C-alpha cells in the first residue's frame, strides 16, 4: 500500500505570530502612552500657563509656576499646594485692601478735622479783629484746635500770676469769643522762659506757669456761661519754647498764655 503524501506547510509566518505581533504593538503603544503621560512638553506647558493667566488670572503676570518650587513636569506635586496658594493670595489681597481702606478713612477724617479748624480760625480771627485786639492776639490752627496766643507781659507782672488790672478788658473780650464755643473743650496753658525762679509762692517755673493758666481759666469760668468741665488749665513751664531763650526778645515771646479751642472731633471729655 502506498504511503499518503504529506501536505506541504503554507508559505509565510505562522498564524500565531500575527496575533503575537499585534500584542507586542499594543504593549508598545501602551508603554509609549505611559511614558508620554509622565513628562510634559515645556513649551506646550508654558503656552497653557499663559493661556490660563490671560483668561482666568490664575497666576500673576510673568508667573511660571504655582508659588515657589518645581514645575508640574516633575509630577503633580504642586497641585496639593494650590488651595494654600489661593488662600494666601486671598488673605494678602484682603489685608492690602483693608490697609488701603483704613488709610483712606483716616485721611478723610483728618481732612474733615482740618477743615473744621480752619473754619473756626476764620470765625475767631474775624471776632478778634471786630474787638480790635488783633495786635495783641495771634490766631493759629491745626487739625485738632484753634490756638490764641497772648503775651505774658500784657497779662502779668514779672514773677506773678495775678492778672493785671489793665489786662482785664483784653481778657473780657477773649472770654466773649470763647463763649461762642460752649460745646468745645477749651484748654488754657501757661508758659515761661527758662530763667529760674524761686520764691515763697512759686518754687519753679512749672508752678508759676500753672498758677498763671489757672488765673485766666478761673476768670473765664466766672465771666461766661461756659460749662466749667470744658475749661481746662495746665502749666507747661519752659518746656515748649517758641523762640530762643538766649535773647531778651525770645524770652519775652516764650512768656505767654495759649488758649486752645478744640474742634468737635477732639472735644470728647472721655
mmCIF file of C-alpha atoms in Angstrom:
data_model
loop_
_atom_site.group_PDB
_atom_site.id
_atom_site.type_symbol
_atom_site.label_atom_id
_atom_site.label_comp_id
_atom_site.label_asym_id
_atom_site.label_seq_id
_atom_site.Cartn_x
_atom_site.Cartn_y
_atom_site.Cartn_z
ATOM 1 C CA UNK A 1 0.000 0.000 0.000
ATOM 2 C CA UNK A 2 1.407 3.331 -0.961
ATOM 3 C CA UNK A 3 2.157 5.960 1.750
ATOM 4 C CA UNK A 4 -0.029 9.087 1.864
ATOM 5 C CA UNK A 5 1.891 12.080 0.649
ATOM 6 C CA UNK A 6 2.269 14.762 3.341
ATOM 7 C CA UNK A 7 0.891 18.173 2.542
ATOM 8 C CA UNK A 8 3.390 20.985 2.361
ATOM 9 C CA UNK A 9 3.024 23.665 5.099
ATOM 10 C CA UNK A 10 1.617 27.015 3.980
ATOM 11 C CA UNK A 11 4.094 29.622 2.959
ATOM 12 C CA UNK A 12 4.752 32.653 5.219
ATOM 13 C CA UNK A 13 4.684 33.160 9.014
ATOM 14 C CA UNK A 14 2.536 31.011 11.218
ATOM 15 C CA UNK A 15 -0.858 32.459 12.193
ATOM 16 C CA UNK A 16 0.050 32.703 15.873
ATOM 17 C CA UNK A 17 2.835 35.172 15.065
ATOM 18 C CA UNK A 18 0.296 37.628 13.708
ATOM 19 C CA UNK A 19 -1.543 37.599 16.995
ATOM 20 C CA UNK A 20 1.726 37.885 18.888
ATOM 21 C CA UNK A 21 2.830 40.847 16.756
ATOM 22 C CA UNK A 22 -0.455 42.635 17.403
ATOM 23 C CA UNK A 23 0.006 42.060 21.123
ATOM 24 C CA UNK A 24 3.548 43.457 21.020
ATOM 25 C CA UNK A 25 2.341 46.518 19.121
ATOM 26 C CA UNK A 26 -0.375 47.119 21.667
ATOM 27 C CA UNK A 27 2.074 46.747 24.540
ATOM 28 C CA UNK A 28 4.476 49.149 22.823
ATOM 29 C CA UNK A 29 1.716 51.730 22.359
ATOM 30 C CA UNK A 30 0.690 51.267 25.982
ATOM 31 C CA UNK A 31 4.198 51.918 27.320
ATOM 32 C CA UNK A 32 4.677 54.837 24.960
ATOM 33 C CA UNK A 33 1.439 56.290 26.292
ATOM 34 C CA UNK A 34 2.585 55.796 29.878
ATOM 35 C CA UNK A 35 5.872 57.476 29.091
ATOM 36 C CA UNK A 36 4.156 60.402 27.406
ATOM 37 C CA UNK A 37 1.945 60.903 30.468
ATOM 38 C CA UNK A 38 4.944 61.001 32.807
ATOM 39 C CA UNK A 39 6.538 64.023 31.094
ATOM 40 C CA UNK A 40 5.316 67.392 29.837
ATOM 41 C CA UNK A 41 6.438 69.347 26.847
ATOM 42 C CA UNK A 42 7.812 72.516 28.485
ATOM 43 C CA UNK A 43 6.899 74.708 25.522
ATOM 44 C CA UNK A 44 3.317 73.469 25.464
ATOM 45 C CA UNK A 45 3.144 73.770 29.248
ATOM 46 C CA UNK A 46 4.200 77.416 29.098
ATOM 47 C CA UNK A 47 1.521 78.051 26.492
ATOM 48 C CA UNK A 48 -1.111 76.525 28.773
ATOM 49 C CA UNK A 49 0.044 78.645 31.726
ATOM 50 C CA UNK A 50 -0.006 81.813 29.627
ATOM 51 C CA UNK A 51 -3.498 80.979 28.427
ATOM 52 C CA UNK A 52 -4.758 80.408 31.975
ATOM 53 C CA UNK A 53 -3.145 83.592 33.210
ATOM 54 C CA UNK A 54 -4.547 85.829 30.471
ATOM 55 C CA UNK A 55 -8.057 84.374 30.514
ATOM 56 C CA UNK A 56 -8.633 83.394 34.136
ATOM 57 C CA UNK A 57 -5.983 85.439 36.059
ATOM 58 C CA UNK A 58 -4.830 82.305 37.884
ATOM 59 C CA UNK A 59 -1.194 83.305 38.009
ATOM 60 C CA UNK A 60 0.326 86.784 38.283
ATOM 61 C CA UNK A 61 1.846 88.334 35.160
ATOM 62 C CA UNK A 62 5.055 86.568 34.239
ATOM 63 C CA UNK A 63 4.424 83.659 36.642
ATOM 64 C CA UNK A 64 5.634 80.283 35.539
ATOM 65 C CA UNK A 65 4.705 78.116 38.493
ATOM 66 C CA UNK A 66 2.251 77.980 41.340
ATOM 67 C CA UNK A 67 4.261 79.537 44.144
ATOM 68 C CA UNK A 68 7.914 78.636 44.557
ATOM 69 C CA UNK A 69 9.237 75.200 43.617
ATOM 70 C CA UNK A 70 9.424 72.727 40.764
ATOM 71 C CA UNK A 71 7.088 72.780 37.811
ATOM 72 C CA UNK A 72 4.489 70.162 37.058
ATOM 73 C CA UNK A 73 6.912 68.438 34.662
ATOM 74 C CA UNK A 74 8.256 66.663 37.726
ATOM 75 C CA UNK A 75 4.835 65.363 38.543
ATOM 76 C CA UNK A 76 1.666 66.828 40.020
ATOM 77 C CA UNK A 77 3.270 67.523 43.396
ATOM 78 C CA UNK A 78 2.332 71.212 43.339
ATOM 79 C CA UNK A 79 -1.352 70.646 42.874
ATOM 80 C CA UNK A 80 -1.698 69.779 46.563
ATOM 81 C CA UNK A 81 -0.448 73.306 47.409
ATOM 82 C CA UNK A 82 -2.971 75.011 45.126
ATOM 83 C CA UNK A 83 -5.511 75.599 47.895
ATOM 84 C CA UNK A 84 -2.866 77.022 50.216
ATOM 85 C CA UNK A 85 -1.608 79.273 47.431
ATOM 86 C CA UNK A 86 -5.053 80.674 46.692
ATOM 87 C CA UNK A 87 -5.772 81.224 50.416
ATOM 88 C CA UNK A 88 -2.505 83.090 50.900
ATOM 89 C CA UNK A 89 -3.184 85.248 47.855
ATOM 90 C CA UNK A 90 -6.727 85.983 49.022
ATOM 91 C CA UNK A 91 -5.584 86.856 52.553
ATOM 92 C CA UNK A 92 -2.786 89.036 51.204
ATOM 93 C CA UNK A 93 -5.143 90.938 48.923
ATOM 94 C CA UNK A 94 -7.664 91.264 51.760
ATOM 95 C CA UNK A 95 -5.021 92.748 54.103
ATOM 96 C CA UNK A 96 -3.846 95.183 51.446
ATOM 97 C CA UNK A 97 -7.397 96.270 50.687
ATOM 98 C CA UNK A 98 -8.088 96.715 54.423
ATOM 99 C CA UNK A 99 -4.952 98.844 54.868
ATOM 100 C CA UNK A 100 -5.863 100.979 51.870
ATOM 101 C CA UNK A 101 -9.385 101.432 53.196
ATOM 102 C CA UNK A 102 -8.144 102.354 56.679
ATOM 103 C CA UNK A 103 -5.662 104.849 55.238
ATOM 104 C CA UNK A 104 -8.361 106.422 53.091
ATOM 105 C CA UNK A 105 -10.746 106.698 56.038
ATOM 106 C CA UNK A 106 -8.028 108.189 58.267
ATOM 107 C CA UNK A 107 -7.039 110.710 55.598
ATOM 108 C CA UNK A 108 -10.651 111.721 55.000
ATOM 109 C CA UNK A 109 -11.236 112.094 58.752
ATOM 110 C CA UNK A 110 -8.100 114.220 59.086
ATOM 111 C CA UNK A 111 -9.230 116.466 56.260
ATOM 112 C CA UNK A 112 -12.591 116.985 57.966
ATOM 113 C CA UNK A 113 -10.827 117.874 61.239
ATOM 114 C CA UNK A 114 -8.576 120.383 59.483
ATOM 115 C CA UNK A 115 -11.480 121.859 57.541
ATOM 116 C CA UNK A 116 -13.477 122.500 60.731
ATOM 117 C CA UNK A 117 -10.453 124.019 62.499
ATOM 118 C CA UNK A 118 -9.845 126.301 59.523
ATOM 119 C CA UNK A 119 -13.462 127.454 59.563
ATOM 120 C CA UNK A 120 -13.260 128.124 63.313
ATOM 121 C CA UNK A 121 -9.987 130.022 62.905
ATOM 122 C CA UNK A 122 -11.544 132.298 60.280
ATOM 123 C CA UNK A 123 -14.514 132.996 62.562
ATOM 124 C CA UNK A 124 -12.275 133.698 65.558
ATOM 125 C CA UNK A 125 -9.970 135.927 63.526
ATOM 126 C CA UNK A 126 -12.976 137.971 62.417
ATOM 127 C CA UNK A 127 -14.128 138.266 66.048
ATOM 128 C CA UNK A 128 -10.625 139.295 67.162
ATOM 129 C CA UNK A 129 -10.479 141.992 64.512
ATOM 130 C CA UNK A 130 -14.000 143.169 65.366
ATOM 131 C CA UNK A 131 -12.910 143.506 69.009
ATOM 132 C CA UNK A 132 -9.836 145.486 67.953
ATOM 133 C CA UNK A 133 -7.333 143.173 69.643
ATOM 134 C CA UNK A 134 -5.668 141.716 66.533
ATOM 135 C CA UNK A 135 -2.326 143.276 67.555
ATOM 136 C CA UNK A 136 -2.431 141.548 70.936
ATOM 137 C CA UNK A 137 -3.608 138.065 69.940
ATOM 138 C CA UNK A 138 -2.101 135.590 67.479
ATOM 139 C CA UNK A 139 -4.510 133.073 65.916
ATOM 140 C CA UNK A 140 -3.296 129.765 64.541
ATOM 141 C CA UNK A 141 -4.830 126.331 63.968
ATOM 142 C CA UNK A 142 -4.164 122.674 63.213
ATOM 143 C CA UNK A 143 -6.325 119.586 62.727
ATOM 144 C CA UNK A 144 -7.145 119.445 66.462
ATOM 145 C CA UNK A 145 -7.707 123.002 67.655
ATOM 146 C CA UNK A 146 -7.544 126.762 67.085
ATOM 147 C CA UNK A 147 -4.928 128.469 69.226
ATOM 148 C CA UNK A 148 -4.938 132.020 70.619
ATOM 149 C CA UNK A 149 -1.574 133.245 71.945
ATOM 150 C CA UNK A 150 -1.295 136.192 74.350
ATOM 151 C CA UNK A 151 1.920 137.742 75.615
ATOM 152 C CA UNK A 152 2.536 137.094 79.297
ATOM 153 C CA UNK A 153 3.904 140.629 79.734
ATOM 154 C CA UNK A 154 0.445 142.019 78.892
ATOM 155 C CA UNK A 155 -1.319 139.815 81.436
ATOM 156 C CA UNK A 156 1.052 139.544 84.409
ATOM 157 C CA UNK A 157 3.793 141.315 86.300
ATOM 158 C CA UNK A 158 7.159 139.574 86.280
ATOM 159 C CA UNK A 159 7.190 136.557 88.569
ATOM 160 C CA UNK A 160 3.473 136.855 89.462
ATOM 161 C CA UNK A 161 0.274 135.072 88.429
ATOM 162 C CA UNK A 162 -2.389 137.709 89.225
ATOM 163 C CA UNK A 163 -3.987 139.233 86.122
ATOM 164 C CA UNK A 164 -3.098 142.925 85.738
ATOM 165 C CA UNK A 165 -5.921 145.442 86.055
ATOM 166 C CA UNK A 166 -5.068 146.826 82.623
ATOM 167 C CA UNK A 167 -5.394 143.310 81.129
ATOM 168 C CA UNK A 168 -8.990 142.682 82.203
ATOM 169 C CA UNK A 169 -10.561 144.396 79.159
ATOM 170 C CA UNK A 170 -8.484 142.143 76.898
ATOM 171 C CA UNK A 171 -9.412 139.019 78.851
ATOM 172 C CA UNK A 172 -13.090 140.040 78.799
ATOM 173 C CA UNK A 173 -13.035 140.258 75.007
ATOM 174 C CA UNK A 174 -11.296 136.873 74.797
ATOM 175 C CA UNK A 175 -13.894 135.377 77.143
ATOM 176 C CA UNK A 176 -16.714 136.696 74.939
ATOM 177 C CA UNK A 177 -15.163 134.966 71.926
ATOM 178 C CA UNK A 178 -14.720 131.712 73.847
ATOM 179 C CA UNK A 179 -18.361 131.790 74.937
ATOM 180 C CA UNK A 180 -19.394 131.159 71.328
ATOM 181 C CA UNK A 181 -17.862 127.659 71.601
ATOM 182 C CA UNK A 182 -19.730 126.285 74.596
ATOM 183 C CA UNK A 183 -19.636 122.711 73.260
ATOM 184 C CA UNK A 184 -15.893 122.647 72.670
ATOM 185 C CA UNK A 185 -13.109 121.805 75.084
ATOM 186 C CA UNK A 186 -11.056 124.901 75.897
ATOM 187 C CA UNK A 187 -7.580 124.420 77.339
ATOM 188 C CA UNK A 188 -5.568 127.307 78.784
ATOM 189 C CA UNK A 189 -1.804 126.762 79.026
ATOM 190 C CA UNK A 190 0.774 128.864 80.837
ATOM 191 C CA UNK A 191 4.360 129.099 79.531
ATOM 192 C CA UNK A 192 7.513 130.744 80.884
ATOM 193 C CA UNK A 193 11.071 131.384 79.761
ATOM 194 C CA UNK A 194 13.970 129.354 81.148
ATOM 195 C CA UNK A 195 15.197 131.883 83.703
ATOM 196 C CA UNK A 196 14.968 130.059 87.075
ATOM 197 C CA UNK A 197 12.528 131.394 89.642
ATOM 198 C CA UNK A 198 12.287 130.573 93.307
ATOM 199 C CA UNK A 199 10.033 132.352 95.772
ATOM 200 C CA UNK A 200 7.871 131.603 98.751
ATOM 201 C CA UNK A 201 4.837 131.144 96.481
ATOM 202 C CA UNK A 202 6.346 129.823 93.257
ATOM 203 C CA UNK A 203 9.122 127.336 93.730
ATOM 204 C CA UNK A 204 9.736 126.864 89.997
ATOM 205 C CA UNK A 205 8.681 127.966 86.524
ATOM 206 C CA UNK A 206 6.369 124.955 86.388
ATOM 207 C CA UNK A 207 4.404 126.190 89.385
ATOM 208 C CA UNK A 208 4.312 129.774 88.114
ATOM 209 C CA UNK A 209 3.007 128.688 84.713
ATOM 210 C CA UNK A 210 0.273 126.566 86.333
ATOM 211 C CA UNK A 211 -0.914 129.452 88.515
ATOM 212 C CA UNK A 212 -0.999 131.832 85.541
ATOM 213 C CA UNK A 213 -3.074 129.402 83.472
ATOM 214 C CA UNK A 214 -5.381 128.811 86.435
ATOM 215 C CA UNK A 215 -5.900 132.562 86.953
ATOM 216 C CA UNK A 216 -7.080 133.009 83.366
ATOM 217 C CA UNK A 217 -9.204 129.830 83.446
ATOM 218 C CA UNK A 218 -10.922 130.828 86.695
ATOM 219 C CA UNK A 219 -11.704 134.287 85.349
ATOM 220 C CA UNK A 220 -13.123 132.855 82.105
ATOM 221 C CA UNK A 221 -15.345 130.457 84.082
ATOM 222 C CA UNK A 222 -16.549 133.346 86.235
ATOM 223 C CA UNK A 223 -17.297 135.731 83.356
ATOM 224 C CA UNK A 224 -19.011 133.280 80.980
ATOM 225 C CA UNK A 225 -21.721 130.641 80.954
ATOM 226 C CA UNK A 226 -19.282 128.018 79.695
ATOM 227 C CA UNK A 227 -19.502 124.576 81.264
ATOM 228 C CA UNK A 228 -16.625 124.587 83.796
ATOM 229 C CA UNK A 229 -15.897 120.961 82.905
ATOM 230 C CA UNK A 230 -14.992 122.072 79.372
ATOM 231 C CA UNK A 231 -12.459 124.663 80.563
ATOM 232 C CA UNK A 232 -9.087 123.144 81.453
ATOM 233 C CA UNK A 233 -5.818 124.676 82.610
ATOM 234 C CA UNK A 234 -2.252 123.429 82.690
ATOM 235 C CA UNK A 235 1.265 124.736 83.231
ATOM 236 C CA UNK A 236 3.999 123.864 80.757
ATOM 237 C CA UNK A 237 6.868 125.762 82.349
ATOM 238 C CA UNK A 238 9.729 126.425 79.946
ATOM 239 C CA UNK A 239 9.464 123.062 78.166
ATOM 240 C CA UNK A 240 7.723 124.312 74.989
ATOM 241 C CA UNK A 241 9.578 127.451 73.848
ATOM 242 C CA UNK A 242 8.589 129.195 70.626
ATOM 243 C CA UNK A 243 11.717 131.352 70.463
ATOM 244 C CA UNK A 244 15.362 131.376 71.512
ATOM 245 C CA UNK A 245 15.722 131.838 75.269
ATOM 246 C CA UNK A 246 19.228 133.231 74.835
ATOM 247 C CA UNK A 247 17.836 136.629 73.794
ATOM 248 C CA UNK A 248 15.579 139.064 75.660
ATOM 249 C CA UNK A 249 13.154 139.130 72.740
ATOM 250 C CA UNK A 250 12.988 135.349 72.629
ATOM 251 C CA UNK A 251 12.374 135.068 76.379
ATOM 252 C CA UNK A 252 9.610 137.660 76.083
ATOM 253 C CA UNK A 253 7.877 135.588 73.404
ATOM 254 C CA UNK A 254 8.173 132.435 75.485
ATOM 255 C CA UNK A 255 6.399 134.085 78.449
ATOM 256 C CA UNK A 256 2.886 133.608 77.130
ATOM 257 C CA UNK A 257 -0.585 132.147 77.642
ATOM 258 C CA UNK A 258 -2.059 129.903 74.962
ATOM 259 C CA UNK A 259 -5.785 129.225 74.692
ATOM 260 C CA UNK A 260 -6.681 126.167 72.631
ATOM 261 C CA UNK A 261 -10.237 125.730 71.376
ATOM 262 C CA UNK A 262 -10.614 122.125 70.240
ATOM 263 C CA UNK A 263 -12.870 121.311 67.309
ATOM 264 C CA UNK A 264 -15.869 118.992 67.655
ATOM 265 C CA UNK A 265 -13.820 115.964 66.582
ATOM 266 C CA UNK A 266 -11.483 116.413 69.545
ATOM 267 C CA UNK A 267 -13.839 117.689 72.249
ATOM 268 C CA UNK A 268 -14.606 114.377 73.935
ATOM 269 C CA UNK A 269 -14.195 114.723 77.701
ATOM 270 C CA UNK A 270 -13.513 110.987 77.996
#
